[in-house]
Amino acid sequence: MVDAFLVRCTEKFYEIFGENITGVYLHGSLVLGGFVPAKSDVDLIVVTEKPMSRMDAVQLTDFLLEQSSSPYPIEISVLNRNQLEEWQHPCPFDYHYSEDWRNRFLEGGLTYSNGEVRKDADLAAHLTIIHHSGCVLFGKPIDEVFPPVPKRDFVDSILSDYEDCLENVEVVPVYSVLNILRVYYYLEDERIYSKDEAGQWALSSPFSKTVVKVLKRRRGDAVSISEEELSSFKRYYQEKIEASLQEKNVRVKGSVKVGD
């Protein structure tokens, strides 16, 4: 069913962009493992030869508002080749959509850049994952399209997300706990983990009971997780991560994230 959904999306993107399309690329949980149909996004990057037009943006928005969450939520960024000619961090982009932005689009808000320079620090992480294990759904090979992302920019990107997770761990515990763990384990061995892989590694940690609950809730089980244990988890891993960052002489740059 996911394959058919990806085919439908890819065909629509080609219909919208025509000969201007360079490729459609899949990243996120579908390539890292751990995709949960009821919970996970379908994460996509579309690359075009030239900047998209207003009509492209209108047609793409109409399609996403209709198809996203039917049945899988879509998170997508559209970039053009000029934006990828020389790597920049945060990376510029033409268009972004996720379900978190649905109401903005319904209210006639953000559509596409229209010449305005818009940047997203998250793209350093997305493009690193594309290089690591991404899938070409249509178009040119990954190495021909995407420049290499320096490790320092990838680390800055995941640390920016990590800081959001610290703030929101009691509000969105599943996403926050598993991404905090992913950051911790990356700093330990520089390996990119899926959410489930990071959770499995943490089953031998002092917070194994909390992690078990998080993994069960990720699969749709109605499991109660107390604010006290989440706060303890946050303090423990914040100390661990900050010690690791200090040892490696790394600091968060405060990059611009999409939506900021």
PDB file of C-alpha atoms in Angstrom:
ATOM      1  CA  MET A   1       0.000   0.000   0.000  1.00  0.00           C
ATOM      2  CA  VAL A   2       2.871   2.376   0.769  1.00  0.00           C
ATOM      3  CA  ASP A   3       4.443   1.594  -2.609  1.00  0.00           C
ATOM      4  CA  ALA A   4       1.231   2.513  -4.416  1.00  0.00           C
ATOM      5  CA  PHE A   5       1.049   5.765  -2.438  1.00  0.00           C
ATOM      6  CA  LEU A   6       4.632   6.637  -3.410  1.00  0.00           C
ATOM      7  CA  VAL A   7       3.913   5.887  -7.067  1.00  0.00           C
ATOM      8  CA  ARG A   8       0.819   8.120  -6.977  1.00  0.00           C
ATOM      9  CA  CYS A   9       2.794  10.976  -5.426  1.00  0.00           C
ATOM     10  CA  THR A  10       5.700  10.631  -7.843  1.00  0.00           C
ATOM     11  CA  GLU A  11       3.418  10.566 -10.871  1.00  0.00           C
ATOM     12  CA  LYS A  12       1.646  13.700  -9.635  1.00  0.00           C
ATOM     13  CA  PHE A  13       4.928  15.517  -9.064  1.00  0.00           C
ATOM     14  CA  TYR A  14       5.970  14.730 -12.638  1.00  0.00           C
ATOM     15  CA  GLU A  15       2.587  15.920 -13.873  1.00  0.00           C
ATOM     16  CA  ILE A  16       3.020  19.222 -12.009  1.00  0.00           C
ATOM     17  CA  PHE A  17       6.684  19.949 -12.772  1.00  0.00           C
ATOM     18  CA  GLY A  18       7.051  18.193 -16.126  1.00  0.00           C
ATOM     19  CA  GLU A  19      10.489  18.482 -17.726  1.00  0.00           C
ATOM     20  CA  ASN A  20      11.588  20.809 -14.923  1.00  0.00           C
ATOM     21  CA  ILE A  21      11.741  17.924 -12.453  1.00  0.00           C
ATOM     22  CA  THR A  22      15.191  16.558 -11.599  1.00  0.00           C
ATOM     23  CA  GLY A  23      14.127  13.834  -9.214  1.00  0.00           C
ATOM     24  CA  VAL A  24      12.029  12.619  -6.304  1.00  0.00           C
ATOM     25  CA  TYR A  25      13.877  11.262  -3.270  1.00  0.00           C
ATOM     26  CA  LEU A  26      12.679   9.337  -0.222  1.00  0.00           C
ATOM     27  CA  HIS A  27      14.247   9.659   3.226  1.00  0.00           C
ATOM     28  CA  GLY A  28      13.137   9.257   6.852  1.00  0.00           C
ATOM     29  CA  SER A  29      11.666   6.170   8.478  1.00  0.00           C
ATOM     30  CA  LEU A  30      10.787   4.452   5.201  1.00  0.00           C
ATOM     31  CA  VAL A  31      14.483   4.163   4.365  1.00  0.00           C
ATOM     32  CA  LEU A  32      15.904   3.910   7.896  1.00  0.00           C
ATOM     33  CA  GLY A  33      13.368   1.336   9.090  1.00  0.00           C
ATOM     34  CA  GLY A  34      10.664   1.609  11.715  1.00  0.00           C
ATOM     35  CA  PHE A  35       7.928   3.127   9.543  1.00  0.00           C
ATOM     36  CA  VAL A  36       4.647   2.958  11.463  1.00  0.00           C
ATOM     37  CA  PRO A  37       1.704   3.400   9.054  1.00  0.00           C
ATOM     38  CA  ALA A  38      -0.563   5.028  11.639  1.00  0.00           C
ATOM     39  CA  LYS A  39       2.121   7.411  12.932  1.00  0.00           C
ATOM     40  CA  SER A  40       5.014   8.021  10.541  1.00  0.00           C
ATOM     41  CA  ASP A  41       5.409  10.652   7.833  1.00  0.00           C
ATOM     42  CA  VAL A  42       6.317   9.859   4.252  1.00  0.00           C
ATOM     43  CA  ASP A  43       9.412  12.064   3.933  1.00  0.00           C
ATOM     44  CA  LEU A  44      10.187  13.380   0.448  1.00  0.00           C
ATOM     45  CA  ILE A  45      12.527  15.805  -1.299  1.00  0.00           C
ATOM     46  CA  VAL A  46      11.692  16.983  -4.808  1.00  0.00           C
ATOM     47  CA  VAL A  47      14.439  18.689  -6.802  1.00  0.00           C
ATOM     48  CA  THR A  48      13.745  20.850  -9.871  1.00  0.00           C
ATOM     49  CA  GLU A  49      16.073  22.257 -12.512  1.00  0.00           C
ATOM     50  CA  LYS A  50      14.722  25.798 -12.155  1.00  0.00           C
ATOM     51  CA  PRO A  51      12.704  27.448  -9.352  1.00  0.00           C
ATOM     52  CA  MET A  52       9.082  26.372  -9.217  1.00  0.00           C
ATOM     53  CA  SER A  53       6.361  28.747 -10.408  1.00  0.00           C
ATOM     54  CA  ARG A  54       3.342  30.061  -8.544  1.00  0.00           C
ATOM     55  CA  MET A  55       1.131  27.689 -10.559  1.00  0.00           C
ATOM     56  CA  ASP A  56       3.382  24.779  -9.558  1.00  0.00           C
ATOM     57  CA  ALA A  57       2.922  25.755  -5.913  1.00  0.00           C
ATOM     58  CA  VAL A  58      -0.860  26.041  -6.254  1.00  0.00           C
ATOM     59  CA  GLN A  59      -1.165  22.618  -7.899  1.00  0.00           C
ATOM     60  CA  LEU A  60       1.221  20.996  -5.422  1.00  0.00           C
ATOM     61  CA  THR A  61      -0.625  22.483  -2.455  1.00  0.00           C
ATOM     62  CA  ASP A  62      -4.001  21.293  -3.775  1.00  0.00           C
ATOM     63  CA  PHE A  63      -2.609  17.774  -4.176  1.00  0.00           C
ATOM     64  CA  LEU A  64      -1.004  17.690  -0.720  1.00  0.00           C
ATOM     65  CA  LEU A  65      -4.085  19.013   1.053  1.00  0.00           C
ATOM     66  CA  GLU A  66      -6.071  16.256  -0.634  1.00  0.00           C
ATOM     67  CA  GLN A  67      -3.623  13.358  -0.368  1.00  0.00           C
ATOM     68  CA  SER A  68      -1.558  13.959   2.771  1.00  0.00           C
ATOM     69  CA  SER A  69      -2.893  11.734   5.580  1.00  0.00           C
ATOM     70  CA  SER A  70      -4.900   9.739   3.046  1.00  0.00           C
ATOM     71  CA  PRO A  71      -3.641   7.494   4.456  1.00  0.00           C
ATOM     72  CA  TYR A  72      -0.079   8.674   5.176  1.00  0.00           C
ATOM     73  CA  PRO A  73       1.008  12.185   6.199  1.00  0.00           C
ATOM     74  CA  ILE A  74       3.501  13.753   3.801  1.00  0.00           C
ATOM     75  CA  GLU A  75       6.427  15.966   4.716  1.00  0.00           C
ATOM     76  CA  ILE A  76       8.039  17.408   1.604  1.00  0.00           C
ATOM     77  CA  SER A  77      10.544  20.056   0.581  1.00  0.00           C
ATOM     78  CA  VAL A  78      11.127  21.305  -2.952  1.00  0.00           C
ATOM     79  CA  LEU A  79      14.586  22.606  -3.851  1.00  0.00           C
ATOM     80  CA  ASN A  80      16.058  23.725  -7.154  1.00  0.00           C
ATOM     81  CA  ARG A  81      19.462  22.850  -8.580  1.00  0.00           C
ATOM     82  CA  ASN A  82      20.911  26.324  -7.975  1.00  0.00           C
ATOM     83  CA  GLN A  83      20.215  25.951  -4.251  1.00  0.00           C
ATOM     84  CA  LEU A  84      22.258  22.730  -4.264  1.00  0.00           C
ATOM     85  CA  GLU A  85      25.078  23.953  -6.522  1.00  0.00           C
ATOM     86  CA  GLU A  86      27.198  24.887  -3.535  1.00  0.00           C
ATOM     87  CA  TRP A  87      26.269  23.594  -0.092  1.00  0.00           C
ATOM     88  CA  GLN A  88      24.927  26.151   2.368  1.00  0.00           C
ATOM     89  CA  HIS A  89      23.769  25.651   5.930  1.00  0.00           C
ATOM     90  CA  PRO A  90      20.979  26.328   6.641  1.00  0.00           C
ATOM     91  CA  CYS A  91      19.991  25.172   3.162  1.00  0.00           C
ATOM     92  CA  PRO A  92      17.655  27.338   1.026  1.00  0.00           C
ATOM     93  CA  PHE A  93      14.457  25.845  -0.378  1.00  0.00           C
ATOM     94  CA  ASP A  94      11.485  26.824  -2.549  1.00  0.00           C
ATOM     95  CA  TYR A  95       8.591  25.068  -0.824  1.00  0.00           C
ATOM     96  CA  HIS A  96       7.782  23.031   2.270  1.00  0.00           C
ATOM     97  CA  TYR A  97       4.693  21.175   3.444  1.00  0.00           C
ATOM     98  CA  SER A  98       3.911  19.046   6.466  1.00  0.00           C
ATOM     99  CA  GLU A  99       0.726  18.307   8.373  1.00  0.00           C
ATOM    100  CA  ASP A 100       1.880  20.774  11.034  1.00  0.00           C
ATOM    101  CA  TRP A 101       1.501  23.444   8.333  1.00  0.00           C
ATOM    102  CA  ARG A 102      -1.896  22.324   7.013  1.00  0.00           C
ATOM    103  CA  ASN A 103      -3.846  25.145   8.656  1.00  0.00           C
ATOM    104  CA  ARG A 104      -1.401  27.740   7.361  1.00  0.00           C
ATOM    105  CA  PHE A 105      -2.020  26.527   3.819  1.00  0.00           C
ATOM    106  CA  LEU A 106      -5.788  26.343   4.314  1.00  0.00           C
ATOM    107  CA  GLU A 107      -5.715  29.949   5.510  1.00  0.00           C
ATOM    108  CA  GLY A 108      -3.830  30.989   2.364  1.00  0.00           C
ATOM    109  CA  GLY A 109      -0.480  31.401   4.091  1.00  0.00           C
ATOM    110  CA  LEU A 110       2.922  30.045   3.160  1.00  0.00           C
ATOM    111  CA  THR A 111       3.200  28.569  -0.312  1.00  0.00           C
ATOM    112  CA  TYR A 112       6.554  29.033  -1.999  1.00  0.00           C
ATOM    113  CA  SER A 113       9.540  31.351  -1.897  1.00  0.00           C
ATOM    114  CA  ASN A 114       8.644  33.593  -4.905  1.00  0.00           C
ATOM    115  CA  GLY A 115      12.195  34.959  -4.939  1.00  0.00           C
ATOM    116  CA  GLU A 116      12.421  35.303  -1.166  1.00  0.00           C
ATOM    117  CA  VAL A 117      15.337  33.405   0.369  1.00  0.00           C
ATOM    118  CA  ARG A 118      13.979  30.863   2.829  1.00  0.00           C
ATOM    119  CA  LYS A 119      16.246  28.417   4.658  1.00  0.00           C
ATOM    120  CA  ASP A 120      15.794  25.300   6.755  1.00  0.00           C
ATOM    121  CA  ALA A 121      18.461  23.826   9.061  1.00  0.00           C
ATOM    122  CA  ASP A 122      16.644  20.487   9.048  1.00  0.00           C
ATOM    123  CA  LEU A 123      17.699  19.947   5.432  1.00  0.00           C
ATOM    124  CA  ALA A 124      21.265  19.192   6.540  1.00  0.00           C
ATOM    125  CA  ALA A 125      19.913  16.152   8.379  1.00  0.00           C
ATOM    126  CA  HIS A 126      17.522  15.159   5.587  1.00  0.00           C
ATOM    127  CA  LEU A 127      20.220  15.311   2.912  1.00  0.00           C
ATOM    128  CA  THR A 128      22.672  13.395   5.090  1.00  0.00           C
ATOM    129  CA  ILE A 129      20.114  10.616   5.428  1.00  0.00           C
ATOM    130  CA  ILE A 130      19.496  10.697   1.660  1.00  0.00           C
ATOM    131  CA  HIS A 131      23.232  10.175   1.108  1.00  0.00           C
ATOM    132  CA  HIS A 132      23.281   7.481   3.814  1.00  0.00           C
ATOM    133  CA  SER A 133      20.286   5.394   2.771  1.00  0.00           C
ATOM    134  CA  GLY A 134      17.948   7.460   0.580  1.00  0.00           C
ATOM    135  CA  CYS A 135      15.885   6.032  -2.263  1.00  0.00           C
ATOM    136  CA  VAL A 136      15.504   7.528  -5.743  1.00  0.00           C
ATOM    137  CA  LEU A 137      11.822   7.279  -6.659  1.00  0.00           C
ATOM    138  CA  PHE A 138      12.407   9.072  -9.946  1.00  0.00           C
ATOM    139  CA  GLY A 139      15.210  10.931 -11.648  1.00  0.00           C
ATOM    140  CA  LYS A 140      18.932  11.425 -11.359  1.00  0.00           C
ATOM    141  CA  PRO A 141      21.208   9.558  -8.925  1.00  0.00           C
ATOM    142  CA  ILE A 142      21.658  11.005  -5.457  1.00  0.00           C
ATOM    143  CA  ASP A 143      25.373  11.762  -5.837  1.00  0.00           C
ATOM    144  CA  GLU A 144      24.700  13.763  -9.015  1.00  0.00           C
ATOM    145  CA  VAL A 145      22.096  15.953  -7.358  1.00  0.00           C
ATOM    146  CA  PHE A 146      22.979  16.464  -3.698  1.00  0.00           C
ATOM    147  CA  PRO A 147      26.286  17.923  -2.502  1.00  0.00           C
ATOM    148  CA  PRO A 148      27.990  16.262   0.454  1.00  0.00           C
ATOM    149  CA  VAL A 149      26.909  17.673   3.818  1.00  0.00           C
ATOM    150  CA  PRO A 150      29.752  18.417   6.246  1.00  0.00           C
ATOM    151  CA  LYS A 151      29.454  16.474   9.483  1.00  0.00           C
ATOM    152  CA  ARG A 152      29.472  19.689  11.516  1.00  0.00           C
ATOM    153  CA  ASP A 153      26.321  20.866   9.697  1.00  0.00           C
ATOM    154  CA  PHE A 154      24.572  17.537  10.244  1.00  0.00           C
ATOM    155  CA  VAL A 155      25.439  17.714  13.951  1.00  0.00           C
ATOM    156  CA  ASP A 156      24.198  21.305  14.148  1.00  0.00           C
ATOM    157  CA  SER A 157      20.941  20.229  12.488  1.00  0.00           C
ATOM    158  CA  ILE A 158      20.237  17.342  14.858  1.00  0.00           C
ATOM    159  CA  LEU A 159      21.221  19.437  17.867  1.00  0.00           C
ATOM    160  CA  SER A 160      18.705  22.084  16.854  1.00  0.00           C
ATOM    161  CA  ASP A 161      16.015  19.407  16.802  1.00  0.00           C
ATOM    162  CA  TYR A 162      17.352  18.002  20.085  1.00  0.00           C
ATOM    163  CA  GLU A 163      16.820  21.356  21.808  1.00  0.00           C
ATOM    164  CA  ASP A 164      13.200  21.369  20.629  1.00  0.00           C
ATOM    165  CA  CYS A 165      12.820  17.842  22.015  1.00  0.00           C
ATOM    166  CA  LEU A 166      14.116  18.928  25.414  1.00  0.00           C
ATOM    167  CA  GLU A 167      11.460  21.641  25.532  1.00  0.00           C
ATOM    168  CA  ASN A 168       8.648  19.345  24.402  1.00  0.00           C
ATOM    169  CA  VAL A 169       9.443  15.960  25.914  1.00  0.00           C
ATOM    170  CA  GLU A 170       6.411  16.073  28.225  1.00  0.00           C
ATOM    171  CA  VAL A 171       4.132  17.242  25.374  1.00  0.00           C
ATOM    172  CA  VAL A 172       5.263  14.904  22.570  1.00  0.00           C
ATOM    173  CA  PRO A 173       7.099  12.159  24.469  1.00  0.00           C
ATOM    174  CA  VAL A 174       7.423   9.557  21.705  1.00  0.00           C
ATOM    175  CA  TYR A 175       9.076  11.813  19.157  1.00  0.00           C
ATOM    176  CA  SER A 176      11.160  13.647  21.763  1.00  0.00           C
ATOM    177  CA  VAL A 177      12.460  10.633  23.702  1.00  0.00           C
ATOM    178  CA  LEU A 178      13.460   8.679  20.602  1.00  0.00           C
ATOM    179  CA  ASN A 179      15.137  11.649  18.928  1.00  0.00           C
ATOM    180  CA  ILE A 180      17.052  12.551  22.077  1.00  0.00           C
ATOM    181  CA  LEU A 181      18.304   8.961  22.066  1.00  0.00           C
ATOM    182  CA  ARG A 182      19.224   9.175  18.379  1.00  0.00           C
ATOM    183  CA  VAL A 183      21.325  12.265  19.068  1.00  0.00           C
ATOM    184  CA  TYR A 184      22.995  10.636  22.062  1.00  0.00           C
ATOM    185  CA  TYR A 185      23.937   7.486  20.178  1.00  0.00           C
ATOM    186  CA  TYR A 186      25.136   9.439  17.142  1.00  0.00           C
ATOM    187  CA  LEU A 187      27.486  11.439  19.366  1.00  0.00           C
ATOM    188  CA  GLU A 188      28.684   8.162  20.882  1.00  0.00           C
ATOM    189  CA  ASP A 189      29.581   6.323  17.658  1.00  0.00           C
ATOM    190  CA  GLU A 190      28.677   8.627  14.715  1.00  0.00           C
ATOM    191  CA  ARG A 191      26.138   6.147  13.381  1.00  0.00           C
ATOM    192  CA  ILE A 192      22.725   7.224  12.090  1.00  0.00           C
ATOM    193  CA  TYR A 193      20.002   5.337  13.958  1.00  0.00           C
ATOM    194  CA  SER A 194      16.314   5.018  13.227  1.00  0.00           C
ATOM    195  CA  LYS A 195      13.940   5.833  16.080  1.00  0.00           C
ATOM    196  CA  ASP A 196      13.328   2.138  16.742  1.00  0.00           C
ATOM    197  CA  GLU A 197      17.035   1.284  16.660  1.00  0.00           C
ATOM    198  CA  ALA A 198      17.800   4.018  19.179  1.00  0.00           C
ATOM    199  CA  GLY A 199      14.969   2.755  21.376  1.00  0.00           C
ATOM    200  CA  GLN A 200      16.238  -0.820  21.219  1.00  0.00           C
ATOM    201  CA  TRP A 201      19.734   0.253  22.218  1.00  0.00           C
ATOM    202  CA  ALA A 202      18.289   2.134  25.193  1.00  0.00           C
ATOM    203  CA  LEU A 203      16.553  -0.974  26.558  1.00  0.00           C
ATOM    204  CA  SER A 204      19.737  -1.672  28.510  1.00  0.00           C
ATOM    205  CA  SER A 205      19.866   1.874  29.894  1.00  0.00           C
ATOM    206  CA  PRO A 206      18.674   3.081  33.339  1.00  0.00           C
ATOM    207  CA  PHE A 207      15.478   4.282  31.582  1.00  0.00           C
ATOM    208  CA  SER A 208      14.568   1.005  29.920  1.00  0.00           C
ATOM    209  CA  LYS A 209      11.063   0.993  31.435  1.00  0.00           C
ATOM    210  CA  THR A 210      10.328   4.453  30.080  1.00  0.00           C
ATOM    211  CA  VAL A 211      11.696   3.525  26.654  1.00  0.00           C
ATOM    212  CA  VAL A 212       9.551   0.368  26.549  1.00  0.00           C
ATOM    213  CA  LYS A 213       6.479   2.526  27.181  1.00  0.00           C
ATOM    214  CA  VAL A 214       7.520   4.977  24.460  1.00  0.00           C
ATOM    215  CA  LEU A 215       8.033   2.173  21.930  1.00  0.00           C
ATOM    216  CA  LYS A 216       4.644   0.686  22.790  1.00  0.00           C
ATOM    217  CA  ARG A 217       2.923   4.050  22.416  1.00  0.00           C
ATOM    218  CA  ARG A 218       4.693   4.506  19.083  1.00  0.00           C
ATOM    219  CA  ARG A 219       2.939   1.341  17.944  1.00  0.00           C
ATOM    220  CA  GLY A 220      -0.433   2.699  19.059  1.00  0.00           C
ATOM    221  CA  ASP A 221      -0.780   1.202  22.547  1.00  0.00           C
ATOM    222  CA  ALA A 222      -2.469   3.403  25.147  1.00  0.00           C
ATOM    223  CA  VAL A 223       0.414   3.469  27.617  1.00  0.00           C
ATOM    224  CA  SER A 224       0.685   6.028  30.400  1.00  0.00           C
ATOM    225  CA  ILE A 225       4.023   7.832  30.779  1.00  0.00           C
ATOM    226  CA  SER A 226       4.384  10.089  33.797  1.00  0.00           C
ATOM    227  CA  GLU A 227       5.802  13.599  33.628  1.00  0.00           C
ATOM    228  CA  GLU A 228       8.161  12.652  36.464  1.00  0.00           C
ATOM    229  CA  GLU A 229       9.852   9.847  34.515  1.00  0.00           C
ATOM    230  CA  LEU A 230      10.034  12.003  31.379  1.00  0.00           C
ATOM    231  CA  SER A 231      11.662  14.815  33.345  1.00  0.00           C
ATOM    232  CA  SER A 232      14.163  12.355  34.841  1.00  0.00           C
ATOM    233  CA  PHE A 233      14.903  10.966  31.382  1.00  0.00           C
ATOM    234  CA  LYS A 234      15.445  14.473  30.026  1.00  0.00           C
ATOM    235  CA  ARG A 235      17.835  15.479  32.839  1.00  0.00           C
ATOM    236  CA  TYR A 236      19.848  12.257  32.525  1.00  0.00           C
ATOM    237  CA  TYR A 237      20.371  12.457  28.764  1.00  0.00           C
ATOM    238  CA  GLN A 238      20.833  16.221  28.732  1.00  0.00           C
ATOM    239  CA  GLU A 239      23.783  15.762  31.103  1.00  0.00           C
ATOM    240  CA  LYS A 240      25.143  12.913  28.980  1.00  0.00           C
ATOM    241  CA  ILE A 241      24.819  14.812  25.711  1.00  0.00           C
ATOM    242  CA  GLU A 242      26.197  18.070  27.068  1.00  0.00           C
ATOM    243  CA  ALA A 243      29.205  16.210  28.504  1.00  0.00           C
ATOM    244  CA  SER A 244      29.785  14.608  25.116  1.00  0.00           C
ATOM    245  CA  LEU A 245      29.480  17.959  23.337  1.00  0.00           C
ATOM    246  CA  GLN A 246      31.906  19.556  25.767  1.00  0.00           C
ATOM    247  CA  GLU A 247      34.364  16.712  25.229  1.00  0.00           C
ATOM    248  CA  LYS A 248      34.078  17.112  21.454  1.00  0.00           C
ATOM    249  CA  ASN A 249      34.102  20.923  21.685  1.00  0.00           C
ATOM    250  CA  VAL A 250      30.771  21.192  19.852  1.00  0.00           C
ATOM    251  CA  ARG A 251      28.127  23.816  20.470  1.00  0.00           C
ATOM    252  CA  VAL A 252      24.643  24.491  19.083  1.00  0.00           C
ATOM    253  CA  LYS A 253      24.699  27.339  16.568  1.00  0.00           C
ATOM    254  CA  GLY A 254      20.996  28.140  16.852  1.00  0.00           C
ATOM    255  CA  SER A 255      20.262  27.499  13.186  1.00  0.00           C
ATOM    256  CA  VAL A 256      17.122  28.595  11.408  1.00  0.00           C
ATOM    257  CA  LYS A 257      14.538  25.818  11.206  1.00  0.00           C
ATOM    258  CA  VAL A 258      11.585  25.756   8.866  1.00  0.00           C
ATOM    259  CA  GLY A 259       8.680  27.602  10.478  1.00  0.00           C
ATOM    260  CA  ASP A 260      10.852  29.731  12.767  1.00  0.00           C
TER     261      ASP A 260
END
